[in-house]
Short mmCIF file of C-alpha atoms in Angstrom, two decimals:
data_model
loop_
_atom_site.label_atom_id
_atom_site.label_comp_id
_atom_site.label_asym_id
_atom_site.label_seq_id
_atom_site.Cartn_x
_atom_site.Cartn_y
_atom_site.Cartn_z
CA MET A 28 84.61 69.24 121.54
CA GLU A 29 85.30 72.68 123.06
CA GLY A 30 88.79 73.09 121.62
CA LYS A 31 90.20 75.41 119.04
CA ALA A 32 89.22 73.50 115.92
CA PHE A 33 85.57 73.07 117.07
CA SER A 34 85.17 76.71 118.12
CA LEU A 35 86.71 78.06 114.95
CA ALA A 36 84.53 75.79 112.80
CA ILE A 37 81.42 77.08 114.59
CA LEU A 38 82.61 80.65 114.24
CA VAL A 39 83.21 80.31 110.47
CA ILE A 40 79.81 78.77 109.86
CA ALA A 41 78.13 81.42 111.97
CA GLU A 42 80.02 84.16 110.12
CA VAL A 43 78.95 82.82 106.70
CA ALA A 44 75.34 82.61 107.88
CA ALA A 45 75.22 86.10 109.40
CA MET A 46 76.97 87.87 106.59
CA ALA A 47 74.37 86.61 104.07
CA THR A 48 72.30 89.62 105.12
CA TRP A 49 74.84 92.12 103.71
CA PHE A 50 74.09 91.81 99.96
CA ALA A 51 70.56 90.36 100.22
CA THR A 52 68.90 93.31 98.39
CA THR A 53 71.84 93.91 96.08
CA ALA A 54 71.55 90.37 94.79
CA SER A 55 67.81 91.01 94.13
CA LEU A 56 68.51 94.09 92.05
CA GLY A 57 67.82 92.48 88.69
CA ALA A 58 64.47 91.13 89.88
CA ILE A 59 63.55 94.49 91.44
CA ARG A 60 64.39 96.33 88.20
CA ALA A 61 61.96 94.04 86.36
CA HIS A 62 59.04 95.46 88.33
CA TRP A 63 60.13 98.88 89.69
CA SER A 64 61.98 101.83 88.23
CA LEU A 65 65.06 102.82 90.29
CA SER A 66 67.37 105.81 89.97
CA PRO A 67 71.15 105.22 90.26
CA PHE A 68 70.99 106.65 93.73
CA GLN A 69 68.21 104.27 94.77
CA GLU A 70 70.12 101.32 93.36
CA ALA A 71 73.30 102.27 95.26
CA LEU A 72 71.24 102.92 98.41
CA LEU A 73 70.28 99.23 98.57
CA THR A 74 73.90 98.46 99.41
CA SER A 75 75.20 101.75 100.81
CA SER A 76 72.56 101.91 103.51
CA VAL A 77 74.11 98.74 104.98
CA GLN A 78 77.56 100.31 104.73
CA ALA A 79 76.26 103.51 106.49
CA GLY A 80 74.70 101.44 109.28
CA PHE A 81 77.97 99.51 109.70
CA VAL A 82 79.90 102.80 110.00
CA VAL A 83 77.54 104.10 112.73
CA GLY A 84 77.60 100.75 114.52
CA THR A 85 81.39 100.42 114.47
CA LEU A 86 81.84 104.06 115.54
CA ALA A 87 79.65 103.50 118.61
CA SER A 88 81.36 100.19 119.32
CA ALA A 89 84.84 101.71 119.01
CA LEU A 90 84.04 104.65 121.27
CA LEU A 91 82.60 102.30 123.99
CA SER A 92 85.31 99.60 123.34
CA LEU A 93 82.48 97.00 123.09
CA ALA A 94 84.60 94.39 121.31
CA ASP A 95 87.08 94.47 124.20
CA ARG A 96 84.60 94.90 127.08
CA ALA A 97 81.47 92.87 126.14
CA ASP A 98 81.12 89.05 126.05
CA LEU A 99 82.04 88.31 122.42
CA ARG A 100 79.52 85.49 121.87
CA THR A 101 76.66 87.45 123.41
CA LEU A 102 77.42 90.54 121.28
CA PHE A 103 77.69 88.40 118.11
CA SER A 104 74.51 86.48 118.87
CA ALA A 105 72.39 89.57 119.70
CA SER A 106 73.64 91.35 116.63
CA ALA A 107 72.87 88.46 114.30
CA LEU A 108 69.42 88.08 115.81
CA VAL A 109 68.46 91.75 115.27
CA ALA A 110 69.88 91.56 111.69
CA ALA A 111 67.67 88.53 111.03
CA LEU A 112 64.56 90.43 112.28
CA ALA A 113 65.42 93.56 110.31
CA ASN A 114 66.05 91.61 107.13
CA GLY A 115 62.84 89.67 107.56
CA ALA A 116 60.89 92.84 108.07
CA ILE A 117 61.89 94.06 104.59
CA LEU A 118 59.45 91.55 103.13
CA LEU A 119 56.63 93.65 104.54
CA PHE A 120 57.38 96.49 102.11
CA GLU A 121 57.92 97.09 98.44
CA PRO A 122 61.68 97.43 97.66
CA THR A 123 61.28 101.11 96.79
CA HIS A 124 59.72 102.00 100.16
CA PRO A 125 61.87 104.26 102.40
CA ALA A 126 61.47 101.73 105.25
CA VAL A 127 63.70 99.26 103.30
CA ALA A 128 66.69 101.62 103.49
CA VAL A 129 66.07 102.05 107.24
CA LEU A 130 65.93 98.32 107.80
CA ARG A 131 69.12 97.86 105.74
CA PHE A 132 70.78 100.54 107.86
CA ILE A 133 69.80 98.55 111.00
CA THR A 134 71.20 95.44 109.42
CA GLY A 135 74.51 97.24 108.81
CA MET A 136 74.62 98.43 112.44
CA CYS A 137 74.25 94.82 113.51
CA MET A 138 77.08 93.68 111.34
CA ALA A 139 79.32 95.84 113.52
CA GLY A 140 78.65 93.25 116.20
CA VAL A 141 79.44 90.38 113.84
CA TYR A 142 82.40 91.01 111.61
CA PRO A 143 85.00 92.75 113.82
CA VAL A 144 83.76 90.76 116.83
CA GLY A 145 84.29 87.55 114.88
CA MET A 146 87.88 88.62 114.00
CA LYS A 147 88.57 89.36 117.69
CA LEU A 148 87.17 85.96 118.65
CA ALA A 149 89.35 84.22 116.06
CA ALA A 150 92.42 86.15 117.31
CA THR A 151 91.94 84.75 120.85
CA TRP A 152 92.90 81.34 119.42
CA ALA A 153 95.95 82.49 117.42
CA LYS A 154 99.32 80.81 117.94
CA GLY A 155 101.61 81.66 115.03
CA ASP A 156 98.74 81.40 112.58
CA LEU A 157 96.95 84.74 113.05
CA GLY A 158 96.91 85.57 109.32
CA LEU A 159 95.31 82.23 108.46
CA LEU A 160 92.75 82.44 111.26
CA ILE A 161 91.55 85.93 110.31
CA GLY A 162 91.79 84.81 106.67
CA MET A 163 89.26 82.11 107.56
CA LEU A 164 86.91 84.80 108.91
CA VAL A 165 87.27 86.92 105.78
CA ALA A 166 86.69 83.84 103.64
CA ALA A 167 83.49 83.26 105.65
CA LEU A 168 82.50 86.87 105.11
CA THR A 169 83.15 86.45 101.40
CA LEU A 170 81.04 83.30 101.06
CA GLY A 171 78.29 84.91 103.15
CA SER A 172 78.32 88.01 100.93
CA ALA A 173 78.23 85.86 97.79
CA SER A 174 75.42 83.56 98.89
CA PRO A 175 72.52 85.93 98.15
CA HIS A 176 73.59 85.88 94.47
CA ALA A 177 73.12 82.14 94.38
CA MET A 178 69.77 82.51 96.25
CA ALA A 179 68.69 85.09 93.66
CA ALA A 180 69.49 82.75 90.80
CA LEU A 181 67.61 79.91 92.44
CA GLY A 182 64.70 82.17 93.26
CA GLY A 183 64.24 83.28 89.67
CA LEU A 184 62.67 86.73 89.43
CA ASP A 185 61.30 86.79 93.01
CA TRP A 186 63.27 89.50 94.73
CA ARG A 187 62.17 88.26 98.11
CA ALA A 188 64.00 84.88 97.88
CA PRO A 189 67.52 86.09 98.84
CA VAL A 190 66.06 88.45 101.49
CA ALA A 191 64.14 85.67 103.19
CA GLY A 192 67.01 83.23 102.86
CA ALA A 193 69.45 85.73 104.40
CA ALA A 194 67.09 86.41 107.35
CA ALA A 195 66.78 82.70 108.14
CA SER A 196 70.56 82.28 107.75
CA ALA A 197 71.26 85.08 110.27
CA LEU A 198 68.83 83.52 112.75
CA VAL A 199 70.82 80.29 112.52
CA ALA A 200 74.03 82.25 113.15
CA ALA A 201 72.58 83.84 116.29
CA LEU A 202 71.92 80.39 117.78
CA LEU A 203 75.04 78.67 116.54
CA ILE A 204 77.62 81.13 117.87
CA ARG A 205 76.66 80.27 121.45
CA PHE A 206 78.47 76.93 121.00
CA ALA A 207 81.81 78.57 120.23
CA GLN A 208 84.39 79.22 122.97
CA VAL A 209 86.74 82.18 123.58
CA GLY A 210 90.41 81.30 123.21
CA PRO A 211 93.21 81.74 125.77
CA ASN A 212 94.52 85.02 124.22
CA HIS A 213 91.57 87.04 125.50
CA ALA A 214 93.12 90.03 127.37
CA LYS A 215 91.65 91.84 130.36
CA ALA A 216 89.14 94.52 129.40
CA PRO A 217 90.65 98.06 129.25
CA PRO A 218 89.25 101.01 131.16
CA LEU A 219 86.51 102.84 129.30
CA ARG A 220 88.13 105.87 127.64
CA LEU A 221 86.67 107.44 124.49
CA SER A 222 90.22 108.37 123.48
CA ASN A 223 91.17 104.67 123.14
CA ALA A 224 89.92 104.75 119.54
CA LEU A 225 92.45 107.41 118.60
CA ASP A 226 95.35 104.93 119.00
CA ALA A 227 94.57 103.79 115.47
CA PHE A 228 95.94 107.13 114.15
CA ARG A 229 98.37 108.18 116.86
CA ARG A 230 100.81 105.30 116.28
CA PRO A 231 102.62 105.62 112.95
CA ALA A 232 102.77 101.90 112.16
CA LEU A 233 99.11 101.44 112.93
CA ARG A 234 98.27 104.51 110.83
CA LEU A 235 100.12 103.03 107.83
CA ALA A 236 98.43 99.66 108.19
CA ASN A 237 95.06 101.41 108.29
CA LEU A 238 95.90 103.56 105.28
CA GLY A 239 96.66 100.40 103.33
CA TYR A 240 93.32 98.95 104.42
CA PHE A 241 91.47 102.13 103.36
CA GLY A 242 92.91 101.89 99.83
CA HIS A 243 91.83 98.25 99.70
CA MET A 244 88.26 99.12 100.86
CA TRP A 245 87.93 101.87 98.23
CA GLU A 246 87.97 99.02 95.73
CA LEU A 247 86.52 95.94 97.44
CA TYR A 248 82.90 96.72 98.20
CA ALA A 249 82.26 98.80 95.09
CA MET A 250 83.59 95.83 93.10
CA TRP A 251 81.32 93.39 94.95
CA ALA A 252 78.34 95.72 94.70
CA TRP A 253 78.63 96.38 90.95
CA ILE A 254 80.38 93.40 89.36
CA GLY A 255 76.99 91.70 88.93
CA ALA A 256 75.61 94.67 87.02
CA PHE A 257 78.78 94.76 84.88
CA LEU A 258 78.60 91.04 84.01
CA ALA A 259 74.85 91.23 83.29
CA ALA A 260 75.34 94.21 80.97
CA SER A 261 78.31 92.53 79.29
CA PHE A 262 76.39 89.30 78.65
CA ARG A 263 73.42 91.31 77.38
CA LEU A 264 75.62 93.25 74.94
CA ARG A 265 77.00 90.02 73.50
CA TYR A 266 74.00 87.69 73.69
CA GLY A 267 70.94 89.92 74.03
CA GLU A 268 68.34 88.48 76.42
CA ALA A 269 69.46 84.85 76.03
CA PRO A 270 72.91 84.43 77.64
CA PRO A 271 74.38 80.91 77.75
CA PHE A 272 74.23 80.94 81.55
CA ASP A 273 72.81 83.10 84.36
CA PRO A 274 75.04 86.17 85.09
CA ARG A 275 73.91 85.92 88.69
CA LEU A 276 75.63 82.58 89.02
CA ALA A 277 78.71 84.11 87.41
CA THR A 278 78.57 86.90 89.98
CA PHE A 279 78.29 84.36 92.79
CA ALA A 280 81.42 82.60 91.47
CA VAL A 281 83.39 85.82 91.13
CA VAL A 282 82.61 86.93 94.70
CA ALA A 283 82.72 83.46 96.31
CA VAL A 284 86.11 82.62 94.83
CA GLY A 285 87.51 85.42 97.05
CA ALA A 286 87.26 82.88 99.90
CA VAL A 287 90.15 81.03 98.26
CA GLY A 288 92.08 84.30 98.08
CA ALA A 289 91.44 85.05 101.78
CA LEU A 290 92.64 81.64 102.89
CA GLY A 291 95.57 81.63 100.50
CA GLY A 292 96.55 85.18 101.51
CA GLY A 293 96.47 84.19 105.18
CA PHE A 294 98.63 81.07 104.60
CA MET A 295 101.19 83.05 102.55
CA ALA A 296 101.32 86.06 104.86
CA ASP A 297 102.14 83.96 107.93
CA ARG A 298 105.13 82.62 105.98
CA MET A 299 106.16 85.51 103.63
CA GLY A 300 105.07 88.59 105.52
CA ARG A 301 102.00 90.84 105.72
CA THR A 302 103.32 93.81 103.75
CA PHE A 303 104.50 91.58 100.89
CA VAL A 304 101.17 89.77 100.50
CA THR A 305 99.05 92.94 100.84
CA ALA A 306 101.13 94.87 98.32
CA LEU A 307 101.14 92.01 95.81
CA SER A 308 97.40 91.47 96.19
CA MET A 309 96.63 95.16 95.64
CA ALA A 310 98.94 95.36 92.65
CA ILE A 311 97.08 92.47 91.00
CA SER A 312 93.58 93.65 91.89
CA GLY A 313 94.39 97.20 90.79
CA LEU A 314 95.51 96.00 87.38
CA CYS A 315 92.27 93.98 87.09
CA ALA A 316 90.17 97.03 88.00
CA ALA A 317 92.00 99.06 85.39
CA GLY A 318 91.79 96.51 82.65
CA ILE A 319 88.58 94.45 82.97
CA GLY A 320 86.41 97.10 81.34
CA LEU A 321 88.36 96.62 78.08
CA LEU A 322 86.76 93.10 77.97
CA PHE A 323 83.19 94.48 78.25
CA GLY A 324 81.06 92.56 75.77
CA ALA A 325 83.80 89.93 75.20
CA SER A 326 83.28 86.20 75.28
CA PRO A 327 82.79 84.85 78.84
CA LEU A 328 85.73 82.53 78.11
CA VAL A 329 87.89 85.64 78.11
CA LEU A 330 86.04 87.86 80.52
CA LEU A 331 85.32 85.45 83.39
CA PRO A 332 88.96 84.30 84.00
CA VAL A 333 89.95 87.94 84.52
CA ALA A 334 86.92 88.53 86.74
CA LEU A 335 87.82 85.46 88.79
CA VAL A 336 91.42 86.66 89.24
CA TRP A 337 90.00 89.97 90.41
CA GLY A 338 87.62 88.14 92.73
CA VAL A 339 90.57 86.28 94.31
CA SER A 340 93.02 89.20 94.57
CA VAL A 341 90.52 91.88 95.65
CA VAL A 342 90.04 90.15 99.00
CA SER A 343 93.28 88.11 99.49
CA ASP A 344 94.84 91.03 101.39
CA SER A 345 91.81 91.95 103.49
CA ALA A 346 92.47 89.72 106.51
CA GLN A 347 96.15 90.70 106.56
CA PHE A 348 95.39 94.32 107.29
CA SER A 349 93.36 93.16 110.27
CA ALA A 350 96.11 90.73 111.30
CA ALA A 351 98.64 93.60 111.11
CA VAL A 352 96.51 95.83 113.25
CA THR A 353 96.10 92.98 115.79
CA GLU A 354 99.89 92.53 116.01
CA LEU A 355 100.67 96.29 116.10
CA SER A 356 98.05 97.19 118.72
CA ASP A 357 98.07 97.21 122.52
CA ARG A 358 96.73 93.74 123.37
CA SER A 359 93.94 95.10 125.53
CA LEU A 360 92.65 97.28 122.65
CA VAL A 361 92.73 94.79 119.79
CA GLY A 362 88.96 94.67 119.45
CA THR A 363 88.70 98.46 119.48
CA MET A 364 91.45 98.90 116.89
CA LEU A 365 89.82 96.34 114.57
CA THR A 366 86.49 98.16 115.00
CA VAL A 367 88.05 101.58 114.22
CA GLN A 368 89.74 100.14 111.16
CA THR A 369 86.57 98.67 109.77
CA CYS A 370 84.55 101.84 110.69
CA VAL A 371 86.65 104.18 108.57
CA GLY A 372 87.14 101.55 105.83
CA PHE A 373 83.44 101.07 105.37
CA LEU A 374 82.85 104.84 105.50
CA ILE A 375 85.16 105.02 102.43
CA THR A 376 83.08 102.31 100.68
CA LEU A 377 80.06 104.61 100.86
CA VAL A 378 81.81 107.02 98.53
CA SER A 379 83.04 104.51 95.95
CA ILE A 380 79.75 102.56 95.83
CA HIS A 381 77.80 105.72 95.12
CA LEU A 382 80.33 107.17 92.67
CA LEU A 383 80.61 104.10 90.46
CA PRO A 384 77.16 104.24 88.77
CA TYR A 385 77.83 107.88 87.88
CA ALA A 386 81.15 106.82 86.43
CA VAL A 387 79.27 104.26 84.34
CA ASP A 388 76.90 107.02 83.07
CA LEU A 389 79.85 109.29 82.25
CA LEU A 390 82.44 106.86 80.97
CA GLY A 391 80.56 103.63 80.24
CA TRP A 392 81.40 100.16 81.63
CA ARG A 393 84.65 100.06 79.61
CA HIS A 394 86.27 102.70 81.81
CA ALA A 395 84.17 102.98 84.95
CA PHE A 396 86.21 100.56 87.10
CA LEU A 397 89.34 102.63 86.48
CA MET A 398 88.37 104.84 89.47
CA LEU A 399 88.66 101.83 91.74
CA ALA A 400 92.33 101.27 90.84
CA ILE A 401 93.25 104.45 92.73
CA GLY A 402 92.76 102.75 96.12
CA PRO A 403 95.05 99.73 95.59
CA PHE A 404 97.79 102.03 94.12
CA LEU A 405 97.80 104.21 97.28
CA GLY A 406 97.59 101.09 99.44
CA VAL A 407 100.76 99.63 97.91
CA LEU A 408 102.61 102.84 98.79
CA ALA A 409 101.41 102.67 102.40
CA MET A 410 102.55 99.03 102.72
CA ALA A 411 105.96 99.83 101.26
CA ARG A 412 106.38 102.54 103.94
CA LEU A 413 105.13 100.24 106.69
CA ARG A 414 107.68 97.55 105.67
CA LEU A 415 110.50 100.00 106.39
CA ARG A 416 109.40 100.80 109.98
CA PRO A 417 110.98 98.93 112.91
CA GLU A 418 107.50 98.04 114.31
CA ALA A 419 106.93 95.88 111.20
CA ALA A 420 109.24 93.28 112.76
CA THR A 421 106.44 92.42 115.21
CA MET A 422 104.22 91.14 112.36
CA ALA A 423 104.08 87.57 111.11
CA GLY A 424 106.84 86.42 113.43
CA GLY A 425 109.33 88.98 112.07
CA ARG A 426 108.50 88.40 108.42
CA ARG A 427 106.98 91.89 108.04
#
């Protein structure tokens, strides 16, 4: 019962449950708009405050090497518990109250003790299947991030439904993770040096892997944050106020299908190479970002297949950047390197999430997503350069 399969199953379930807090207010945006007037900045803040909190949390964690020095299960459990309490406290305020952004910021800080810590915990069990294991964690993150959209649809126009559901879900995660075990690949904790975090940029191969990830992140969370608004506006343009099905369920499907991409990307990368899978994924997702706006207002029979392809490809490479960093790092600093990677990556998401609504105002939905294609394009170039470096032979059993 305490072996690899059991511990990984517990970890995946706990990750899904904890990550439900990330988009809890974003999923409620339609219901909030029905009763309150929000500026584009306020709308973006419902998501970006979480990203900002995550950046601060991961920065502190990286400088203190917490993911390499603390007990992984305790750190995960405490973080999920505080996230549950912060998310639950949102229900005490109206969604436009400044306290909501503060509580979302706290939630984001707590996710720094969940997401990279979960990846480190999964990596302790890796044996020739690192890409797939971290892919499982990213699939869990994807399902957790998608779940509030389903909660919002089931809750009708009550904005509190996904918030309350996410808080309860994170509480379950805090309890459940205690049953998982740490695998045999857990290295001895490194000495505490604030300069440890700089390894992510000092080593050329690590730097290229991180640059690829940063291009990927420019696209990913802005897509997840705004694809629901895009689909709702597209359905409204075509059908008015009576679409054939709820756009929130369509949004759930588009985000949740990324779990298939994360698992498939992990399976392929362990066999075909990290740089190949990441470059291919970014090429496909970048084309989707550039082209999906041309289908704005089109029949869902045409629009949704493209959105689903985007949903798969936009996250199918995510775990492989983390796997690459795990393989290219000093073993004693894996947790720190993963934390630095996610810290900078999520800092970048703050920019793209806030810029996109202004792009919509300036260019309309038909062209707004074009700005997201810049990230994957630059990411492909970084992966092509990494593939040529000798250190790339250490990834995926020599498959680069």
